[in-house]
Amino acid sequence: MSPNKPLVIAHRGARSVAPENTIAAARKAVEIGADMWELDVSVSADGELFLMHDDTLNRTCNAEEVFPDRAPWNVKDFTLAEIKQLDCGHWFNVTDPFKQIKAGNVSIEDQQAYDGEQAPTLREALEFTKANHWAVNVEIKEQPDEATARMAVEKTVALVAELGMDDGKQVVISSFEHEYLKNVSELNGQIPIQLLTSEIIRNPNQYLADYGTRFINPKYSAWSPQQIKELSAEGIAFTVWTVNDELTMKALINSNVNGIITDFPQILIPLLEGK
Ligand code: G3P
Ligand code: CA
């Protein structure tokens, strides 16, 4: 195994073969052998933290069926108790978003188990991670206002500390909202922060220094693999998303990235093992 082997990070869990941002997707990523998973933190109407990528509930949960009069099903309008009534697994079996059911890569037993899967709270997700002696990249989504953002950051940091997961190994916190990450560091300097970006950042060394981190998580199209290689040699740790094709995976492995976030850990792992 190469000393520069990047971390394999299962995006929203192993979301090509299980419903994203659920414990089922996390469990699948553990089975596959990913080093960690990535998840998205949202805030319910009553201020509870739970896992959801979108601002609305209807793509991945049966909100339209359970709450037909609540269009457009904005996350911020639903309490956790209401969200817990939703089935956030069945859609995966119906839409087969990565065509992995069609390809025969999701067993009938797994499909049956996905029916009725709930959106987990952040606490449930962290407890699952801890129980499996695993690691997680917690992405705090952009919040509708400053007060909610502040509360999301404070509750996330407090929960990570309460569970004893603020040792720098089990949890990293990422966000496109870099000021949120500044708040994370002010509250608890032990939790690593990773700056998400869709675009190239000019003078990244200086920019990262301002946030007291060396970790940056760019979209795969921001910096070229060659640029990443050069900046990695200067000490910047890149974790690139979302990388699903083998050619890009190989280029990034050769660029000494810190990690690769992928919907297909089942492709990346054999690649790293030279299979
Ligand atoms: O953490 C990387 C990636 O998850 C950021 O984009 O939209 O998938 O949350 P998104
Ligand atoms: Ca994410």
Short mmCIF file of N, CA and C in Angstrom, two decimals, residues 70-237:
data_model
loop_
_atom_site.label_atom_id
_atom_site.label_comp_id
_atom_site.label_asym_id
_atom_site.label_seq_id
_atom_site.Cartn_x
_atom_site.Cartn_y
_atom_site.Cartn_z
N ARG A 70 -48.50 20.50 2.52
CA ARG A 70 -47.38 21.28 3.06
C ARG A 70 -46.34 21.65 2.00
N ALA A 71 -46.75 21.70 0.73
CA ALA A 71 -45.81 22.09 -0.34
C ALA A 71 -45.25 23.48 -0.02
N PRO A 72 -43.99 23.76 -0.32
CA PRO A 72 -43.02 22.94 -1.08
C PRO A 72 -42.16 22.04 -0.19
N TRP A 73 -42.63 21.70 0.98
CA TRP A 73 -41.96 20.73 1.86
C TRP A 73 -40.55 21.18 2.26
N ASN A 74 -40.45 22.48 2.61
CA ASN A 74 -39.16 23.01 3.06
C ASN A 74 -38.75 22.36 4.39
N VAL A 75 -37.52 21.94 4.46
CA VAL A 75 -36.98 21.33 5.68
C VAL A 75 -37.28 22.19 6.90
N LYS A 76 -37.07 23.50 6.77
CA LYS A 76 -37.17 24.40 7.93
C LYS A 76 -38.59 24.51 8.48
N ASP A 77 -39.58 23.99 7.76
CA ASP A 77 -40.97 24.08 8.21
C ASP A 77 -41.45 22.82 8.92
N PHE A 78 -40.60 21.82 9.06
CA PHE A 78 -41.02 20.54 9.65
C PHE A 78 -40.26 20.26 10.94
N THR A 79 -41.00 19.80 11.95
CA THR A 79 -40.34 19.42 13.20
C THR A 79 -39.67 18.06 13.02
N LEU A 80 -38.79 17.77 13.96
CA LEU A 80 -38.12 16.46 13.88
C LEU A 80 -39.14 15.32 13.98
N ALA A 81 -40.14 15.50 14.86
CA ALA A 81 -41.16 14.45 15.01
C ALA A 81 -41.87 14.20 13.68
N GLU A 82 -42.12 15.25 12.93
CA GLU A 82 -42.77 15.09 11.62
C GLU A 82 -41.82 14.41 10.64
N ILE A 83 -40.56 14.83 10.65
CA ILE A 83 -39.57 14.25 9.73
C ILE A 83 -39.39 12.76 10.02
N LYS A 84 -39.47 12.41 11.29
CA LYS A 84 -39.30 11.01 11.68
C LYS A 84 -40.47 10.12 11.20
N GLN A 85 -41.57 10.75 10.80
CA GLN A 85 -42.70 9.97 10.26
C GLN A 85 -42.46 9.56 8.81
N LEU A 86 -41.43 10.15 8.18
CA LEU A 86 -41.25 9.96 6.74
C LEU A 86 -40.41 8.72 6.41
N ASP A 87 -40.73 8.15 5.27
CA ASP A 87 -39.94 7.06 4.70
C ASP A 87 -38.90 7.69 3.76
N CYS A 88 -37.64 7.62 4.14
CA CYS A 88 -36.57 8.26 3.35
C CYS A 88 -35.69 7.20 2.69
N GLY A 89 -36.27 6.01 2.50
CA GLY A 89 -35.52 4.93 1.86
C GLY A 89 -36.17 4.40 0.60
N HIS A 90 -37.51 4.39 0.61
CA HIS A 90 -38.23 3.76 -0.50
C HIS A 90 -37.91 4.41 -1.86
N TRP A 91 -37.73 5.75 -1.87
CA TRP A 91 -37.45 6.45 -3.13
C TRP A 91 -36.25 5.84 -3.85
N PHE A 92 -35.28 5.35 -3.05
CA PHE A 92 -34.07 4.78 -3.67
C PHE A 92 -34.44 3.56 -4.52
N ASN A 93 -35.31 2.72 -3.98
CA ASN A 93 -35.72 1.52 -4.73
C ASN A 93 -36.52 1.87 -5.97
N VAL A 94 -37.27 2.97 -5.88
CA VAL A 94 -38.13 3.36 -7.01
C VAL A 94 -37.32 4.04 -8.10
N THR A 95 -36.41 4.94 -7.70
CA THR A 95 -35.70 5.74 -8.72
C THR A 95 -34.35 5.14 -9.13
N ASP A 96 -33.79 4.27 -8.29
CA ASP A 96 -32.49 3.65 -8.60
C ASP A 96 -31.52 4.71 -9.15
N PRO A 97 -31.18 5.73 -8.33
CA PRO A 97 -30.51 6.92 -8.86
C PRO A 97 -29.17 6.66 -9.55
N PHE A 98 -28.49 5.61 -9.21
CA PHE A 98 -27.20 5.33 -9.85
C PHE A 98 -27.26 4.05 -10.69
N LYS A 99 -28.48 3.58 -10.93
CA LYS A 99 -28.71 2.38 -11.76
C LYS A 99 -27.98 1.14 -11.23
N GLN A 100 -27.76 1.11 -9.92
CA GLN A 100 -27.06 -0.03 -9.33
C GLN A 100 -28.01 -1.18 -9.01
N ILE A 101 -29.30 -0.88 -8.87
CA ILE A 101 -30.27 -1.97 -8.71
C ILE A 101 -30.37 -2.70 -10.05
N LYS A 102 -30.52 -1.90 -11.10
CA LYS A 102 -30.62 -2.47 -12.46
C LYS A 102 -29.38 -3.32 -12.78
N ALA A 103 -28.23 -2.86 -12.31
CA ALA A 103 -26.98 -3.57 -12.59
C ALA A 103 -26.83 -4.83 -11.72
N GLY A 104 -27.77 -5.04 -10.81
CA GLY A 104 -27.71 -6.25 -9.96
C GLY A 104 -26.80 -6.09 -8.76
N ASN A 105 -26.49 -4.83 -8.39
CA ASN A 105 -25.54 -4.60 -7.30
C ASN A 105 -26.20 -4.25 -5.96
N VAL A 106 -27.52 -4.36 -5.90
CA VAL A 106 -28.24 -4.14 -4.63
C VAL A 106 -29.14 -5.35 -4.42
N SER A 107 -28.90 -6.10 -3.36
CA SER A 107 -29.66 -7.34 -3.16
C SER A 107 -31.13 -7.05 -2.85
N ILE A 108 -31.97 -8.04 -3.09
CA ILE A 108 -33.39 -7.91 -2.76
C ILE A 108 -33.55 -7.64 -1.26
N GLU A 109 -32.74 -8.31 -0.44
CA GLU A 109 -32.82 -8.11 1.02
C GLU A 109 -32.51 -6.66 1.38
N ASP A 110 -31.47 -6.12 0.76
CA ASP A 110 -31.13 -4.71 1.03
C ASP A 110 -32.26 -3.79 0.59
N GLN A 111 -32.80 -4.03 -0.59
CA GLN A 111 -33.91 -3.18 -1.07
C GLN A 111 -35.08 -3.23 -0.09
N GLN A 112 -35.41 -4.42 0.39
CA GLN A 112 -36.52 -4.54 1.34
C GLN A 112 -36.21 -3.79 2.63
N ALA A 113 -34.96 -3.87 3.04
CA ALA A 113 -34.57 -3.19 4.29
C ALA A 113 -34.62 -1.67 4.13
N TYR A 114 -34.39 -1.16 2.93
CA TYR A 114 -34.39 0.29 2.73
C TYR A 114 -35.78 0.90 2.88
N ASP A 115 -36.81 0.12 2.59
CA ASP A 115 -38.18 0.63 2.74
C ASP A 115 -38.41 1.05 4.18
N GLY A 116 -38.86 2.28 4.38
CA GLY A 116 -39.17 2.76 5.73
C GLY A 116 -37.98 3.36 6.46
N GLU A 117 -36.83 3.41 5.82
CA GLU A 117 -35.63 3.98 6.48
C GLU A 117 -35.89 5.44 6.86
N GLN A 118 -35.55 5.80 8.09
CA GLN A 118 -35.78 7.17 8.56
C GLN A 118 -34.58 8.06 8.29
N ALA A 119 -34.83 9.37 8.28
CA ALA A 119 -33.73 10.34 8.30
C ALA A 119 -33.15 10.33 9.71
N PRO A 120 -31.86 10.02 9.86
CA PRO A 120 -31.30 9.98 11.21
C PRO A 120 -31.01 11.37 11.76
N THR A 121 -31.03 11.47 13.08
CA THR A 121 -30.52 12.70 13.69
C THR A 121 -28.99 12.68 13.59
N LEU A 122 -28.39 13.86 13.79
CA LEU A 122 -26.93 13.90 13.80
C LEU A 122 -26.40 13.04 14.95
N ARG A 123 -27.11 13.06 16.07
CA ARG A 123 -26.68 12.23 17.21
C ARG A 123 -26.66 10.75 16.81
N GLU A 124 -27.70 10.29 16.15
CA GLU A 124 -27.74 8.88 15.74
C GLU A 124 -26.60 8.57 14.76
N ALA A 125 -26.32 9.50 13.87
CA ALA A 125 -25.25 9.29 12.89
C ALA A 125 -23.88 9.23 13.57
N LEU A 126 -23.67 10.13 14.52
CA LEU A 126 -22.38 10.13 15.23
C LEU A 126 -22.25 8.89 16.11
N GLU A 127 -23.34 8.50 16.76
CA GLU A 127 -23.29 7.30 17.61
C GLU A 127 -22.99 6.06 16.77
N PHE A 128 -23.58 5.99 15.58
CA PHE A 128 -23.29 4.86 14.68
C PHE A 128 -21.79 4.86 14.32
N THR A 129 -21.29 6.05 14.00
CA THR A 129 -19.88 6.18 13.61
C THR A 129 -18.96 5.73 14.75
N LYS A 130 -19.27 6.20 15.93
CA LYS A 130 -18.46 5.86 17.11
C LYS A 130 -18.51 4.35 17.39
N ALA A 131 -19.71 3.80 17.35
CA ALA A 131 -19.87 2.37 17.65
C ALA A 131 -19.10 1.50 16.67
N ASN A 132 -18.89 2.02 15.47
CA ASN A 132 -18.16 1.25 14.45
C ASN A 132 -16.67 1.63 14.38
N HIS A 133 -16.23 2.41 15.38
CA HIS A 133 -14.82 2.84 15.42
C HIS A 133 -14.40 3.41 14.08
N TRP A 134 -15.22 4.32 13.60
CA TRP A 134 -15.11 4.82 12.24
C TRP A 134 -14.92 6.33 12.29
N ALA A 135 -15.04 6.99 11.15
CA ALA A 135 -14.85 8.45 11.10
C ALA A 135 -15.85 9.07 10.13
N VAL A 136 -16.08 10.37 10.33
CA VAL A 136 -17.12 11.04 9.53
C VAL A 136 -16.74 12.49 9.24
N ASN A 137 -17.09 12.89 8.04
CA ASN A 137 -16.98 14.29 7.62
C ASN A 137 -18.38 14.90 7.71
N VAL A 138 -18.56 15.77 8.68
CA VAL A 138 -19.87 16.39 8.94
C VAL A 138 -19.94 17.71 8.17
N GLU A 139 -20.76 17.76 7.13
CA GLU A 139 -20.91 19.01 6.39
C GLU A 139 -22.11 19.79 6.93
N ILE A 140 -21.87 20.99 7.40
CA ILE A 140 -22.96 21.85 7.86
C ILE A 140 -23.46 22.65 6.66
N LYS A 141 -24.72 22.42 6.30
CA LYS A 141 -25.30 23.09 5.13
C LYS A 141 -25.55 24.56 5.44
N GLU A 142 -25.63 25.35 4.37
CA GLU A 142 -25.96 26.77 4.52
C GLU A 142 -27.34 26.92 5.15
N GLN A 143 -27.43 27.76 6.17
CA GLN A 143 -28.68 27.94 6.89
C GLN A 143 -29.38 29.23 6.46
N PRO A 144 -30.72 29.30 6.67
CA PRO A 144 -31.48 30.44 6.14
C PRO A 144 -31.15 31.78 6.79
N ASP A 145 -30.63 31.77 8.02
CA ASP A 145 -30.29 33.05 8.67
C ASP A 145 -29.14 32.82 9.65
N GLU A 146 -28.61 33.95 10.13
CA GLU A 146 -27.42 33.91 10.98
C GLU A 146 -27.66 33.18 12.30
N ALA A 147 -28.84 33.41 12.89
CA ALA A 147 -29.12 32.79 14.20
C ALA A 147 -29.19 31.26 14.07
N THR A 148 -29.83 30.79 13.00
CA THR A 148 -29.92 29.34 12.80
C THR A 148 -28.54 28.76 12.52
N ALA A 149 -27.74 29.51 11.77
CA ALA A 149 -26.38 29.04 11.46
C ALA A 149 -25.57 28.91 12.75
N ARG A 150 -25.65 29.92 13.57
CA ARG A 150 -24.90 29.93 14.83
C ARG A 150 -25.33 28.74 15.69
N MET A 151 -26.64 28.52 15.75
CA MET A 151 -27.17 27.42 16.56
C MET A 151 -26.73 26.06 15.98
N ALA A 152 -26.75 25.94 14.67
CA ALA A 152 -26.33 24.67 14.04
C ALA A 152 -24.87 24.37 14.37
N VAL A 153 -24.04 25.39 14.30
CA VAL A 153 -22.61 25.20 14.60
C VAL A 153 -22.43 24.84 16.08
N GLU A 154 -23.09 25.60 16.95
CA GLU A 154 -22.92 25.36 18.39
C GLU A 154 -23.40 23.97 18.78
N LYS A 155 -24.55 23.58 18.25
CA LYS A 155 -25.08 22.26 18.61
C LYS A 155 -24.22 21.13 18.05
N THR A 156 -23.69 21.33 16.85
CA THR A 156 -22.84 20.30 16.25
C THR A 156 -21.57 20.12 17.08
N VAL A 157 -20.93 21.22 17.39
CA VAL A 157 -19.67 21.17 18.16
C VAL A 157 -19.92 20.56 19.54
N ALA A 158 -21.01 20.98 20.19
CA ALA A 158 -21.32 20.47 21.53
C ALA A 158 -21.57 18.96 21.50
N LEU A 159 -22.26 18.51 20.46
CA LEU A 159 -22.58 17.08 20.36
C LEU A 159 -21.31 16.25 20.12
N VAL A 160 -20.46 16.74 19.24
CA VAL A 160 -19.20 16.03 18.96
C VAL A 160 -18.39 15.91 20.25
N ALA A 161 -18.34 16.98 21.02
CA ALA A 161 -17.59 16.96 22.29
C ALA A 161 -18.27 16.03 23.30
N GLU A 162 -19.59 16.13 23.40
CA GLU A 162 -20.34 15.31 24.37
C GLU A 162 -20.07 13.82 24.12
N LEU A 163 -19.97 13.45 22.85
CA LEU A 163 -19.75 12.03 22.51
C LEU A 163 -18.27 11.65 22.54
N GLY A 164 -17.44 12.61 22.93
CA GLY A 164 -16.01 12.33 23.02
C GLY A 164 -15.38 12.08 21.65
N MET A 165 -15.94 12.74 20.65
CA MET A 165 -15.44 12.52 19.29
C MET A 165 -14.65 13.72 18.77
N ASP A 166 -14.24 14.58 19.69
CA ASP A 166 -13.47 15.77 19.30
C ASP A 166 -11.98 15.56 19.50
N ASP A 167 -11.51 14.35 19.15
CA ASP A 167 -10.09 14.04 19.30
C ASP A 167 -9.31 14.28 18.01
N GLY A 168 -9.98 14.83 16.98
CA GLY A 168 -9.31 15.09 15.72
C GLY A 168 -9.24 13.90 14.80
N LYS A 169 -9.72 12.74 15.27
CA LYS A 169 -9.63 11.52 14.46
C LYS A 169 -10.99 11.04 13.96
N GLN A 170 -12.01 11.21 14.78
CA GLN A 170 -13.31 10.62 14.43
C GLN A 170 -14.22 11.55 13.63
N VAL A 171 -14.04 12.85 13.80
CA VAL A 171 -14.93 13.82 13.15
C VAL A 171 -14.12 14.97 12.56
N VAL A 172 -14.42 15.30 11.30
CA VAL A 172 -14.00 16.58 10.75
C VAL A 172 -15.28 17.33 10.38
N ILE A 173 -15.22 18.64 10.42
CA ILE A 173 -16.38 19.45 10.04
C ILE A 173 -16.04 20.26 8.80
N SER A 174 -16.94 20.20 7.81
CA SER A 174 -16.73 20.93 6.56
C SER A 174 -17.94 21.80 6.29
N SER A 175 -17.74 22.80 5.43
CA SER A 175 -18.85 23.66 5.03
C SER A 175 -18.40 24.53 3.86
N PHE A 176 -19.38 24.89 3.01
CA PHE A 176 -19.11 25.91 2.00
C PHE A 176 -19.12 27.29 2.65
N GLU A 177 -19.72 27.38 3.84
CA GLU A 177 -19.81 28.65 4.57
C GLU A 177 -18.59 28.73 5.50
N HIS A 178 -17.55 29.38 5.03
CA HIS A 178 -16.28 29.32 5.74
C HIS A 178 -16.33 30.03 7.09
N GLU A 179 -17.24 31.00 7.22
CA GLU A 179 -17.39 31.66 8.53
C GLU A 179 -17.92 30.69 9.58
N TYR A 180 -18.77 29.74 9.15
CA TYR A 180 -19.25 28.72 10.10
C TYR A 180 -18.04 27.96 10.68
N LEU A 181 -17.08 27.70 9.81
CA LEU A 181 -15.91 26.91 10.23
C LEU A 181 -15.03 27.72 11.19
N LYS A 182 -14.99 29.01 10.95
CA LYS A 182 -14.27 29.87 11.89
C LYS A 182 -14.91 29.75 13.28
N ASN A 183 -16.25 29.74 13.30
CA ASN A 183 -16.97 29.59 14.58
C ASN A 183 -16.68 28.24 15.21
N VAL A 184 -16.60 27.19 14.40
CA VAL A 184 -16.27 25.86 14.92
C VAL A 184 -14.94 25.92 15.67
N SER A 185 -13.95 26.50 15.02
CA SER A 185 -12.61 26.55 15.62
C SER A 185 -12.58 27.40 16.89
N GLU A 186 -13.38 28.47 16.89
CA GLU A 186 -13.44 29.31 18.10
C GLU A 186 -14.04 28.52 19.27
N LEU A 187 -15.01 27.66 18.95
CA LEU A 187 -15.70 26.90 20.00
C LEU A 187 -14.89 25.69 20.46
N ASN A 188 -14.20 25.05 19.51
CA ASN A 188 -13.43 23.85 19.85
C ASN A 188 -12.32 23.66 18.82
N GLY A 189 -11.13 24.07 19.20
CA GLY A 189 -9.99 24.04 18.29
C GLY A 189 -9.46 22.64 17.99
N GLN A 190 -10.01 21.63 18.66
CA GLN A 190 -9.52 20.25 18.43
C GLN A 190 -10.17 19.60 17.21
N ILE A 191 -11.31 20.13 16.79
CA ILE A 191 -12.02 19.50 15.67
C ILE A 191 -11.46 20.06 14.36
N PRO A 192 -10.93 19.19 13.49
CA PRO A 192 -10.40 19.69 12.23
C PRO A 192 -11.50 20.31 11.37
N ILE A 193 -11.18 21.41 10.69
CA ILE A 193 -12.13 22.02 9.76
C ILE A 193 -11.60 21.89 8.35
N GLN A 194 -12.53 21.71 7.40
CA GLN A 194 -12.16 21.54 6.00
C GLN A 194 -13.04 22.46 5.17
N LEU A 195 -12.40 23.33 4.38
CA LEU A 195 -13.13 24.35 3.62
C LEU A 195 -13.60 23.79 2.28
N LEU A 196 -14.92 23.75 2.11
CA LEU A 196 -15.47 23.30 0.83
C LEU A 196 -15.47 24.45 -0.17
N THR A 197 -15.17 24.11 -1.43
CA THR A 197 -15.25 25.12 -2.48
C THR A 197 -15.57 24.46 -3.83
N SER A 198 -16.40 25.16 -4.60
CA SER A 198 -16.71 24.67 -5.95
C SER A 198 -15.73 25.25 -6.96
N GLU A 199 -15.11 26.38 -6.58
CA GLU A 199 -14.24 27.11 -7.50
C GLU A 199 -12.83 27.17 -6.92
N ILE A 200 -11.90 27.48 -7.80
CA ILE A 200 -10.52 27.68 -7.38
C ILE A 200 -10.45 28.88 -6.41
N ILE A 201 -9.58 28.80 -5.42
CA ILE A 201 -9.35 29.94 -4.52
C ILE A 201 -7.94 30.46 -4.82
N ARG A 202 -7.86 31.74 -5.13
CA ARG A 202 -6.55 32.33 -5.42
C ARG A 202 -5.72 32.36 -4.14
N ASN A 203 -4.46 32.13 -4.27
CA ASN A 203 -3.54 32.13 -3.12
C ASN A 203 -4.07 31.27 -1.97
N PRO A 204 -4.29 29.99 -2.21
CA PRO A 204 -4.92 29.15 -1.19
C PRO A 204 -4.11 29.03 0.10
N ASN A 205 -2.79 29.11 0.00
CA ASN A 205 -1.97 29.03 1.22
C ASN A 205 -2.34 30.14 2.20
N GLN A 206 -2.44 31.36 1.69
CA GLN A 206 -2.79 32.50 2.55
C GLN A 206 -4.22 32.36 3.06
N TYR A 207 -5.12 31.96 2.14
CA TYR A 207 -6.54 31.85 2.51
C TYR A 207 -6.72 30.85 3.65
N LEU A 208 -6.08 29.69 3.50
CA LEU A 208 -6.21 28.65 4.53
C LEU A 208 -5.57 29.10 5.85
N ALA A 209 -4.47 29.82 5.75
CA ALA A 209 -3.81 30.32 6.97
C ALA A 209 -4.76 31.21 7.76
N ASP A 210 -5.57 31.99 7.04
CA ASP A 210 -6.53 32.87 7.73
C ASP A 210 -7.56 32.08 8.53
N TYR A 211 -7.78 30.83 8.14
CA TYR A 211 -8.75 29.98 8.86
C TYR A 211 -8.06 28.97 9.78
N GLY A 212 -6.74 29.01 9.79
CA GLY A 212 -5.99 28.12 10.68
C GLY A 212 -6.11 26.66 10.31
N THR A 213 -6.20 26.37 9.00
CA THR A 213 -6.30 24.97 8.57
C THR A 213 -5.46 24.75 7.31
N ARG A 214 -5.12 23.49 7.05
CA ARG A 214 -4.44 23.14 5.79
C ARG A 214 -5.38 22.32 4.89
N PHE A 215 -6.63 22.15 5.34
CA PHE A 215 -7.56 21.26 4.62
C PHE A 215 -8.51 22.03 3.72
N ILE A 216 -8.54 21.63 2.47
CA ILE A 216 -9.48 22.23 1.53
C ILE A 216 -10.14 21.10 0.73
N ASN A 217 -11.46 21.23 0.53
CA ASN A 217 -12.22 20.18 -0.15
C ASN A 217 -12.85 20.74 -1.42
N PRO A 218 -12.12 20.68 -2.54
CA PRO A 218 -12.65 21.28 -3.76
C PRO A 218 -13.46 20.30 -4.61
N LYS A 219 -14.36 20.88 -5.40
CA LYS A 219 -14.99 20.11 -6.46
C LYS A 219 -13.89 19.65 -7.41
N TYR A 220 -14.07 18.47 -7.99
CA TYR A 220 -13.01 17.86 -8.82
C TYR A 220 -12.57 18.76 -9.97
N SER A 221 -13.47 19.69 -10.39
CA SER A 221 -13.16 20.52 -11.56
C SER A 221 -12.45 21.82 -11.20
N ALA A 222 -12.24 22.11 -9.91
CA ALA A 222 -11.65 23.40 -9.54
C ALA A 222 -10.16 23.46 -9.91
N TRP A 223 -9.33 22.70 -9.24
CA TRP A 223 -7.90 22.63 -9.57
C TRP A 223 -7.63 21.38 -10.40
N SER A 224 -6.70 21.45 -11.32
CA SER A 224 -6.33 20.26 -12.10
C SER A 224 -5.51 19.33 -11.20
N PRO A 225 -5.46 18.03 -11.55
CA PRO A 225 -4.62 17.11 -10.77
C PRO A 225 -3.17 17.60 -10.65
N GLN A 226 -2.64 18.21 -11.71
CA GLN A 226 -1.26 18.71 -11.66
C GLN A 226 -1.13 19.85 -10.65
N GLN A 227 -2.09 20.77 -10.68
CA GLN A 227 -2.07 21.88 -9.70
C GLN A 227 -2.19 21.34 -8.28
N ILE A 228 -3.05 20.34 -8.12
CA ILE A 228 -3.23 19.74 -6.79
C ILE A 228 -1.92 19.11 -6.32
N LYS A 229 -1.24 18.45 -7.25
CA LYS A 229 0.04 17.81 -6.90
C LYS A 229 1.03 18.86 -6.39
N GLU A 230 1.11 19.98 -7.11
CA GLU A 230 2.06 21.03 -6.72
C GLU A 230 1.70 21.64 -5.37
N LEU A 231 0.41 21.92 -5.18
CA LEU A 231 -0.03 22.54 -3.92
C LEU A 231 0.06 21.55 -2.76
N SER A 232 -0.15 20.27 -3.05
CA SER A 232 -0.01 19.24 -2.00
C SER A 232 1.43 19.21 -1.51
N ALA A 233 2.36 19.38 -2.44
CA ALA A 233 3.79 19.39 -2.06
C ALA A 233 4.10 20.57 -1.14
N GLU A 234 3.28 21.62 -1.22
CA GLU A 234 3.46 22.78 -0.32
C GLU A 234 2.76 22.57 1.02
N GLY A 235 2.07 21.42 1.16
CA GLY A 235 1.47 21.11 2.46
C GLY A 235 -0.03 21.29 2.54
N ILE A 236 -0.69 21.61 1.42
CA ILE A 236 -2.16 21.71 1.46
C ILE A 236 -2.74 20.30 1.32
N ALA A 237 -3.73 20.01 2.17
CA ALA A 237 -4.36 18.67 2.13
C ALA A 237 -5.70 18.77 1.39
#
